[in-house]
Amino acid sequence: MWRGCKLSSSGSRFLGSFKSVYRCTQADCHRLTTSAVCSKNQLGWTLQIKPWIFNEYGIMWFKSCSMNFACLNRMKSYRLPWIRAYSASRSTVDSREVKTFLALAHRWWDEQGVYAPLHSMNDLRVPFIRDNLLKTVANHQPGKPLSGMKILDVGCGGGLLTEPLGRLGASVIGIDPVDENIKTAQHHKSFDPVLDKRIDYRACSLEEIVEETAETFDAVVASEVVEHVLDLETFIQSCCQVLKPGGSLFITTINKTQLSYALGIVFSEQIAGIVPKGTHTWEKFVSPEKLESILESNGLSVQTVAGMLYNPFSGYWHWSESTSLNYAAYAVKSSVQEHSVPTKFALKGEREELRAEASTNSGTLMRASVLPLTWNTQH
């Protein structure tokens, strides 16, 4: 409805002659006696709106008051009746993360830039995905080993992993909540007519397409994504829902250890500048044990967990026995649940079968006792 501006921390500066022209009746004015409160992600403050601040022309004035906050991006607590409030109750997308990646959307394909480690990571993650998927098929085409497979690349960014999977023959859908990332990805794939046919990009979150793509994909890839989501359990649940029974889930992420904080944030972001500051939040990192627990609780069986290490001096990744920093996980969705039947229905079916069998047996006995009598009567 309105936008605020950066204010002095002393709080002595007046909000200006900041006014919102909101035409209303006197009855409507009395309903606005509640307080407008800033969202919990920002420093808290309260601005009381009283009925008497509306003059005879129905103009609402914000009077001078003492405040102590850094910046007000948007007041969300009160909206005009005709403005639909966007509900993100089930979304796992963090708006702060979106802003971070939005500023870097044009740099995805700079192999020497901020995304250089992700370009180099393809040397490990592409064969990791390919080789594990090939275990699930009997035959494959030379040159296009993933032909016929449908893969969802969640948080695809500019398409750094989406394109190699498409070149292996897979039909890939790449999704990302940052619209500029999708534009970059679409522009880059347009230079290759083959990829243009195999890859489809969408600017959306995973939760937005769960219903329309339920049990659609042979594989879901979430590489360097889970450390950026708001609700990991909801995210994993959504990944499971879009997978076919027996489908594969691939995740690469960062372990939650003191070493990952020291090297992944302090060194990589603040000292060496390998990745931009603010890219990662240590509290969102997840250990292999916790990730495995969430995967298992959603019907996914973990097959492999392998450590990964990045050498910032050589710019290359290699596999490691240690998972204290980065690691890759491969899990498979159970195929048993496809044929599972609720217990009450199973018991009901068994009872019906027993009744049918009993009635058949009784009918047979009746015929066995009657037939000899009939035969004797005839003879």
Coordinates of C-alpha atoms in Angstrom, one line a residue:
M1 CA 0.0 0.0 0.0
W2 CA 2.9 2.4 0.8
R3 CA 6.6 2.3 1.0
G4 CA 8.7 3.6 3.8
C5 CA 12.1 5.2 3.7
K6 CA 15.3 4.9 5.7
L7 CA 15.0 6.9 8.9
S8 CA 17.5 8.3 11.4
S9 CA 18.4 5.9 14.2
S10 CA 17.9 8.7 16.8
G11 CA 14.2 8.6 16.0
S12 CA 14.0 12.4 16.2
R13 CA 13.3 12.9 12.5
F14 CA 9.7 13.2 11.6
L15 CA 8.3 10.7 9.1
G16 CA 8.0 13.7 6.9
S17 CA 4.6 14.9 5.8
F18 CA 4.1 11.3 5.0
K19 CA 0.4 10.7 4.4
S20 CA -1.6 8.1 2.7
V21 CA -4.7 9.4 0.9
Y22 CA -7.3 6.9 2.1
R23 CA -10.9 8.1 1.6
C24 CA -13.2 6.6 4.1
T25 CA -16.2 7.2 6.2
Q26 CA -16.2 8.0 9.9
A27 CA -17.3 4.5 10.7
D28 CA -14.4 3.0 8.7
C29 CA -12.0 5.3 10.6
H30 CA -13.0 3.9 13.9
R31 CA -12.3 0.4 12.8
L32 CA -8.6 1.4 12.2
T33 CA -7.8 1.5 15.9
T34 CA -5.4 -1.4 15.7
S35 CA -1.6 -1.0 15.5
A36 CA 0.5 -1.5 12.4
V37 CA 3.4 -3.8 13.3
C38 CA 6.5 -4.4 11.3
S39 CA 7.2 -8.0 10.2
K40 CA 9.2 -10.3 12.5
N41 CA 12.1 -10.3 10.2
Q42 CA 12.7 -6.6 10.8
L43 CA 13.3 -4.7 14.0
G44 CA 10.1 -4.3 15.9
W45 CA 8.2 -1.1 16.3
T46 CA 4.6 0.0 16.8
L47 CA 2.7 2.9 15.3
Q48 CA -0.7 3.5 16.9
I49 CA -3.4 4.7 14.5
K50 CA -6.1 6.6 16.4
P51 CA -9.5 7.7 15.1
W52 CA -8.8 11.4 15.7
I53 CA -5.9 11.6 13.3
F54 CA -8.4 11.5 10.5
N55 CA -9.5 15.0 9.6
E56 CA -12.9 16.1 8.2
Y57 CA -11.7 15.3 4.7
G58 CA -10.9 11.6 5.5
I59 CA -7.2 12.1 5.2
M60 CA -5.0 9.9 7.4
W61 CA -1.9 11.6 8.9
F62 CA 1.1 10.0 10.5
K63 CA 2.2 12.1 13.4
S64 CA 5.7 12.6 14.5
C65 CA 6.9 9.9 16.9
S66 CA 10.1 8.5 18.3
M67 CA 11.3 5.3 16.4
N68 CA 14.5 3.3 16.5
F69 CA 14.8 1.0 13.4
A70 CA 17.0 0.7 10.4
C71 CA 14.7 0.5 7.4
L72 CA 11.0 -0.2 6.7
N73 CA 10.6 -2.0 3.4
R74 CA 6.9 -2.6 3.5
M75 CA 4.0 -2.4 6.0
K76 CA 2.1 -5.7 5.7
S77 CA -0.3 -5.7 8.6
Y78 CA -3.0 -3.5 7.0
R79 CA -4.0 -3.6 3.3
L80 CA -6.8 -2.1 1.4
P81 CA -9.8 -4.4 1.1
W82 CA -9.4 -4.8 -2.7
I83 CA -5.7 -5.9 -2.5
R84 CA -5.3 -9.6 -2.2
A85 CA -2.8 -10.6 0.4
Y86 CA -0.3 -13.2 -0.9
S87 CA -0.3 -16.3 1.2
A88 CA 3.1 -18.1 1.5
S89 CA 2.1 -20.4 4.4
R90 CA 3.4 -23.5 2.6
S91 CA 6.2 -21.9 0.6
T92 CA 9.8 -22.8 1.5
V93 CA 11.2 -19.8 -0.4
D94 CA 13.1 -17.3 1.7
S95 CA 12.5 -13.7 0.3
R96 CA 15.9 -12.6 1.6
E97 CA 17.6 -15.4 -0.3
V98 CA 15.7 -14.4 -3.4
K99 CA 17.1 -10.8 -3.2
T100 CA 20.6 -12.2 -2.9
F101 CA 20.4 -14.3 -6.0
L102 CA 18.4 -11.7 -7.9
A103 CA 21.4 -9.3 -7.7
L104 CA 23.7 -12.1 -9.2
A105 CA 21.3 -13.4 -11.9
H106 CA 23.3 -12.0 -14.8
R107 CA 26.5 -13.7 -13.6
W108 CA 25.6 -17.4 -13.8
W109 CA 27.5 -18.3 -16.9
D110 CA 30.7 -16.4 -15.9
E111 CA 33.0 -19.4 -15.3
Q112 CA 35.6 -17.2 -13.5
G113 CA 33.1 -15.3 -11.5
V114 CA 31.2 -15.9 -8.2
Y115 CA 29.6 -19.1 -9.6
A116 CA 32.9 -20.7 -10.6
P117 CA 32.7 -23.3 -7.8
L118 CA 29.3 -24.5 -9.1
H119 CA 30.7 -24.8 -12.6
S120 CA 33.5 -26.9 -11.3
M121 CA 31.2 -29.0 -9.1
N122 CA 29.6 -30.4 -12.3
D123 CA 32.7 -32.6 -12.6
L124 CA 31.4 -34.5 -9.6
R125 CA 27.6 -34.1 -9.4
V126 CA 26.8 -34.9 -13.1
P127 CA 28.5 -38.3 -13.0
F128 CA 27.1 -38.9 -9.5
I129 CA 23.6 -38.4 -10.9
R130 CA 24.2 -40.2 -14.2
D131 CA 25.8 -43.3 -12.7
N132 CA 23.2 -43.8 -10.0
L133 CA 20.3 -43.4 -12.4
L134 CA 21.8 -45.9 -14.8
K135 CA 21.6 -48.5 -12.0
T136 CA 17.8 -48.2 -12.3
V137 CA 17.5 -49.0 -16.0
A138 CA 18.3 -52.2 -17.9
N139 CA 19.3 -50.6 -21.2
H140 CA 20.4 -47.1 -22.4
Q141 CA 21.3 -45.4 -25.6
P142 CA 25.0 -44.7 -26.3
G143 CA 25.6 -41.0 -26.1
K144 CA 22.2 -40.4 -24.5
P145 CA 22.3 -42.6 -21.4
L146 CA 19.4 -40.7 -19.7
S147 CA 17.1 -40.8 -22.7
G148 CA 13.5 -41.3 -21.7
M149 CA 14.0 -40.1 -18.1
K150 CA 12.1 -37.1 -16.8
I151 CA 14.1 -35.0 -14.3
L152 CA 13.1 -32.0 -12.1
D153 CA 16.0 -29.6 -11.3
V154 CA 14.8 -27.6 -8.3
G155 CA 16.5 -24.2 -7.8
C156 CA 18.1 -24.5 -11.2
G157 CA 19.5 -20.9 -11.1
G158 CA 20.9 -20.1 -14.6
G159 CA 20.8 -23.8 -15.7
L160 CA 24.4 -24.8 -14.8
L161 CA 23.3 -28.4 -13.9
T162 CA 20.1 -28.5 -16.0
E163 CA 22.0 -28.2 -19.3
P164 CA 24.4 -31.1 -18.7
L165 CA 21.5 -33.4 -17.7
G166 CA 19.7 -32.4 -20.9
R167 CA 22.8 -33.2 -23.0
L168 CA 22.8 -36.7 -21.5
G169 CA 19.3 -37.2 -23.2
A170 CA 17.0 -36.5 -20.2
S171 CA 13.9 -34.4 -20.5
V172 CA 14.5 -31.8 -17.8
I173 CA 12.3 -29.1 -16.1
G174 CA 14.2 -26.5 -14.3
I175 CA 12.4 -24.3 -11.7
D176 CA 13.6 -21.3 -9.7
P177 CA 11.7 -18.7 -7.7
V178 CA 13.9 -15.9 -9.1
D179 CA 12.4 -14.7 -12.4
E180 CA 15.7 -13.2 -13.6
N181 CA 17.5 -16.5 -13.1
I182 CA 15.0 -18.2 -15.4
K183 CA 15.4 -15.5 -18.0
T184 CA 19.2 -16.1 -17.9
A185 CA 18.7 -19.8 -18.2
Q186 CA 16.3 -19.6 -21.1
H187 CA 18.6 -17.2 -23.0
H188 CA 21.6 -19.5 -22.6
K189 CA 19.8 -22.7 -23.7
S190 CA 18.4 -20.9 -26.8
F191 CA 21.9 -21.1 -28.4
D192 CA 21.6 -24.9 -28.5
P193 CA 18.6 -26.2 -30.6
V194 CA 18.9 -29.7 -29.0
L195 CA 18.7 -28.3 -25.5
D196 CA 15.9 -26.0 -26.5
K197 CA 13.7 -29.1 -27.1
R198 CA 14.8 -31.1 -24.0
I199 CA 14.7 -28.4 -21.4
D200 CA 11.8 -26.4 -20.0
Y201 CA 12.2 -23.6 -17.5
R202 CA 9.6 -22.2 -15.1
A203 CA 9.8 -19.3 -12.7
C204 CA 8.1 -20.8 -9.6
S205 CA 8.7 -22.6 -6.3
L206 CA 8.5 -26.4 -5.9
E207 CA 5.3 -26.1 -3.7
E208 CA 3.5 -24.3 -6.6
I209 CA 3.8 -27.3 -8.9
V210 CA 3.4 -30.2 -6.5
E211 CA -0.3 -30.9 -7.3
E212 CA 0.1 -30.8 -11.1
T213 CA 3.2 -32.9 -11.2
A214 CA 2.5 -35.5 -8.5
E215 CA 4.5 -38.7 -9.2
T216 CA 5.7 -37.4 -12.5
F217 CA 9.5 -37.4 -12.3
D218 CA 12.0 -40.3 -12.5
A219 CA 14.5 -38.1 -10.6
V220 CA 14.5 -34.8 -8.6
V221 CA 17.8 -32.9 -8.2
A222 CA 18.2 -30.2 -5.5
S223 CA 21.9 -29.2 -5.7
E224 CA 23.0 -26.5 -3.3
V225 CA 19.4 -25.7 -2.5
V226 CA 18.4 -27.1 0.8
E227 CA 20.7 -24.8 2.8
H228 CA 18.6 -21.9 1.4
V229 CA 15.0 -23.0 2.1
L230 CA 12.8 -21.9 5.0
D231 CA 11.3 -25.3 5.9
L232 CA 13.4 -28.3 5.1
E233 CA 10.8 -30.9 6.0
T234 CA 8.1 -29.4 3.8
F235 CA 10.7 -29.1 1.0
I236 CA 11.6 -32.8 1.2
Q237 CA 8.0 -33.8 1.5
S238 CA 7.3 -31.9 -1.8
C239 CA 10.3 -33.6 -3.5
C240 CA 8.9 -37.0 -2.5
Q241 CA 5.4 -36.1 -3.8
V242 CA 6.6 -35.3 -7.3
L243 CA 8.7 -38.4 -7.6
K244 CA 7.4 -41.6 -9.2
P245 CA 7.5 -44.7 -6.9
G246 CA 11.1 -45.9 -7.2
G247 CA 12.2 -42.5 -8.3
S248 CA 15.6 -41.0 -7.3
L249 CA 16.4 -37.8 -5.2
F250 CA 19.8 -36.2 -5.4
I251 CA 20.9 -33.6 -3.0
T252 CA 24.2 -31.7 -2.5
T253 CA 24.5 -29.4 0.4
I254 CA 26.7 -28.2 3.4
N255 CA 27.1 -29.9 6.7
K256 CA 26.3 -28.0 9.9
T257 CA 29.7 -28.1 11.7
Q258 CA 32.1 -25.6 13.2
L259 CA 34.4 -26.3 10.3
S260 CA 31.7 -25.4 7.7
Y261 CA 31.1 -22.2 9.6
A262 CA 34.8 -21.3 9.6
L263 CA 35.5 -22.2 6.0
G264 CA 32.1 -21.9 4.4
I265 CA 31.2 -18.5 5.8
V266 CA 34.1 -16.8 7.5
F267 CA 36.8 -17.8 4.9
S268 CA 34.8 -18.2 1.7
E269 CA 32.5 -15.1 2.2
Q270 CA 34.3 -12.7 4.5
I271 CA 38.0 -13.3 3.8
A272 CA 38.6 -14.9 0.4
G273 CA 35.4 -13.6 -1.3
I274 CA 34.9 -16.9 -3.1
V275 CA 31.2 -16.4 -2.7
P276 CA 29.3 -13.1 -2.0
K277 CA 28.7 -12.1 1.6
G278 CA 25.4 -13.2 2.9
T279 CA 25.0 -16.1 0.5
H280 CA 24.8 -18.7 3.3
T281 CA 23.3 -18.8 6.8
W282 CA 24.9 -21.3 9.1
E283 CA 21.7 -22.0 10.9
K284 CA 20.2 -23.4 7.7
F285 CA 23.0 -25.9 7.1
V286 CA 22.0 -29.5 7.7
S287 CA 23.9 -32.6 8.9
P288 CA 23.8 -35.9 6.9
E289 CA 22.2 -37.5 10.0
K290 CA 19.3 -35.0 10.1
L291 CA 18.8 -35.1 6.4
E292 CA 18.7 -38.9 6.4
S293 CA 16.2 -38.8 9.2
I294 CA 13.9 -36.5 7.2
L295 CA 14.3 -38.5 4.0
E296 CA 13.5 -41.8 5.8
S297 CA 10.4 -40.3 7.4
N298 CA 9.1 -39.4 4.0
G299 CA 9.5 -42.8 2.5
L300 CA 12.9 -42.3 0.9
S301 CA 15.6 -44.8 1.4
V302 CA 19.1 -43.3 1.5
Q303 CA 21.5 -45.2 -0.7
T304 CA 24.7 -43.1 -0.7
V305 CA 26.2 -40.2 1.3
A306 CA 29.6 -39.0 0.0
G307 CA 31.8 -36.2 1.2
M308 CA 32.9 -33.4 -1.2
L309 CA 35.8 -31.0 -0.8
Y310 CA 36.6 -27.8 -2.8
N311 CA 40.2 -26.6 -3.3
P312 CA 39.9 -22.8 -3.7
F313 CA 43.5 -22.6 -5.0
S314 CA 43.1 -25.1 -7.9
G315 CA 39.4 -24.4 -8.3
Y316 CA 38.5 -28.2 -8.4
W317 CA 36.3 -30.5 -6.4
H318 CA 37.1 -34.0 -5.3
W319 CA 35.4 -36.8 -3.4
S320 CA 36.3 -37.3 0.3
E321 CA 35.6 -39.7 3.1
S322 CA 34.8 -36.8 5.3
T323 CA 31.3 -35.1 5.2
S324 CA 32.3 -32.3 7.6
L325 CA 32.0 -29.7 4.8
N326 CA 30.1 -30.5 1.6
Y327 CA 28.4 -33.8 0.8
A328 CA 26.1 -35.4 -1.7
A329 CA 23.2 -37.7 -0.9
Y330 CA 21.3 -40.1 -3.1
A331 CA 17.9 -41.6 -2.0
V332 CA 15.2 -43.7 -3.6
K333 CA 11.5 -43.4 -3.1
S334 CA 9.8 -46.6 -1.9
S335 CA 7.8 -48.4 -4.6
V336 CA 5.8 -50.4 -2.0
Q337 CA 3.5 -47.5 -1.1
E338 CA 2.1 -47.6 -4.7
H339 CA 0.3 -50.8 -3.9
S340 CA -0.3 -50.2 -0.2
V341 CA -3.9 -50.6 1.1
P342 CA -5.3 -49.1 4.3
T343 CA -5.6 -51.8 7.1
K344 CA -9.4 -51.4 7.5
F345 CA -10.0 -52.0 3.8
A346 CA -7.6 -55.0 3.8
L347 CA -9.5 -56.6 6.7
K348 CA -12.8 -55.9 5.1
G349 CA -11.6 -57.6 1.9
E350 CA -10.3 -60.6 3.8
R351 CA -13.7 -61.0 5.6
E352 CA -15.5 -60.8 2.2
E353 CA -13.2 -63.5 0.8
L354 CA -13.8 -65.8 3.8
R355 CA -17.6 -65.3 3.5
A356 CA -17.4 -66.1 -0.3
E357 CA -15.3 -69.2 0.4
A358 CA -17.6 -70.4 3.1
S359 CA -20.7 -69.9 0.9
T360 CA -18.9 -71.8 -1.9
N361 CA -18.0 -74.7 0.4
S362 CA -21.5 -74.9 1.8
G363 CA -23.0 -74.9 -1.7
T364 CA -20.6 -77.8 -2.7
L365 CA -21.6 -79.8 0.4
M366 CA -25.3 -79.3 -0.4
R367 CA -24.8 -80.5 -4.0
A368 CA -22.8 -83.5 -2.8
S369 CA -25.6 -84.6 -0.4
V370 CA -28.4 -84.0 -2.9
L371 CA -26.9 -85.6 -6.1
P372 CA -26.9 -89.2 -4.8
L373 CA -30.5 -88.9 -3.8
T374 CA -31.5 -87.6 -7.2
W375 CA -29.6 -90.4 -8.9
N376 CA -31.3 -93.1 -6.7
T377 CA -34.7 -91.6 -7.5
Q378 CA -34.1 -91.8 -11.2
H379 CA -32.9 -95.3 -11.0

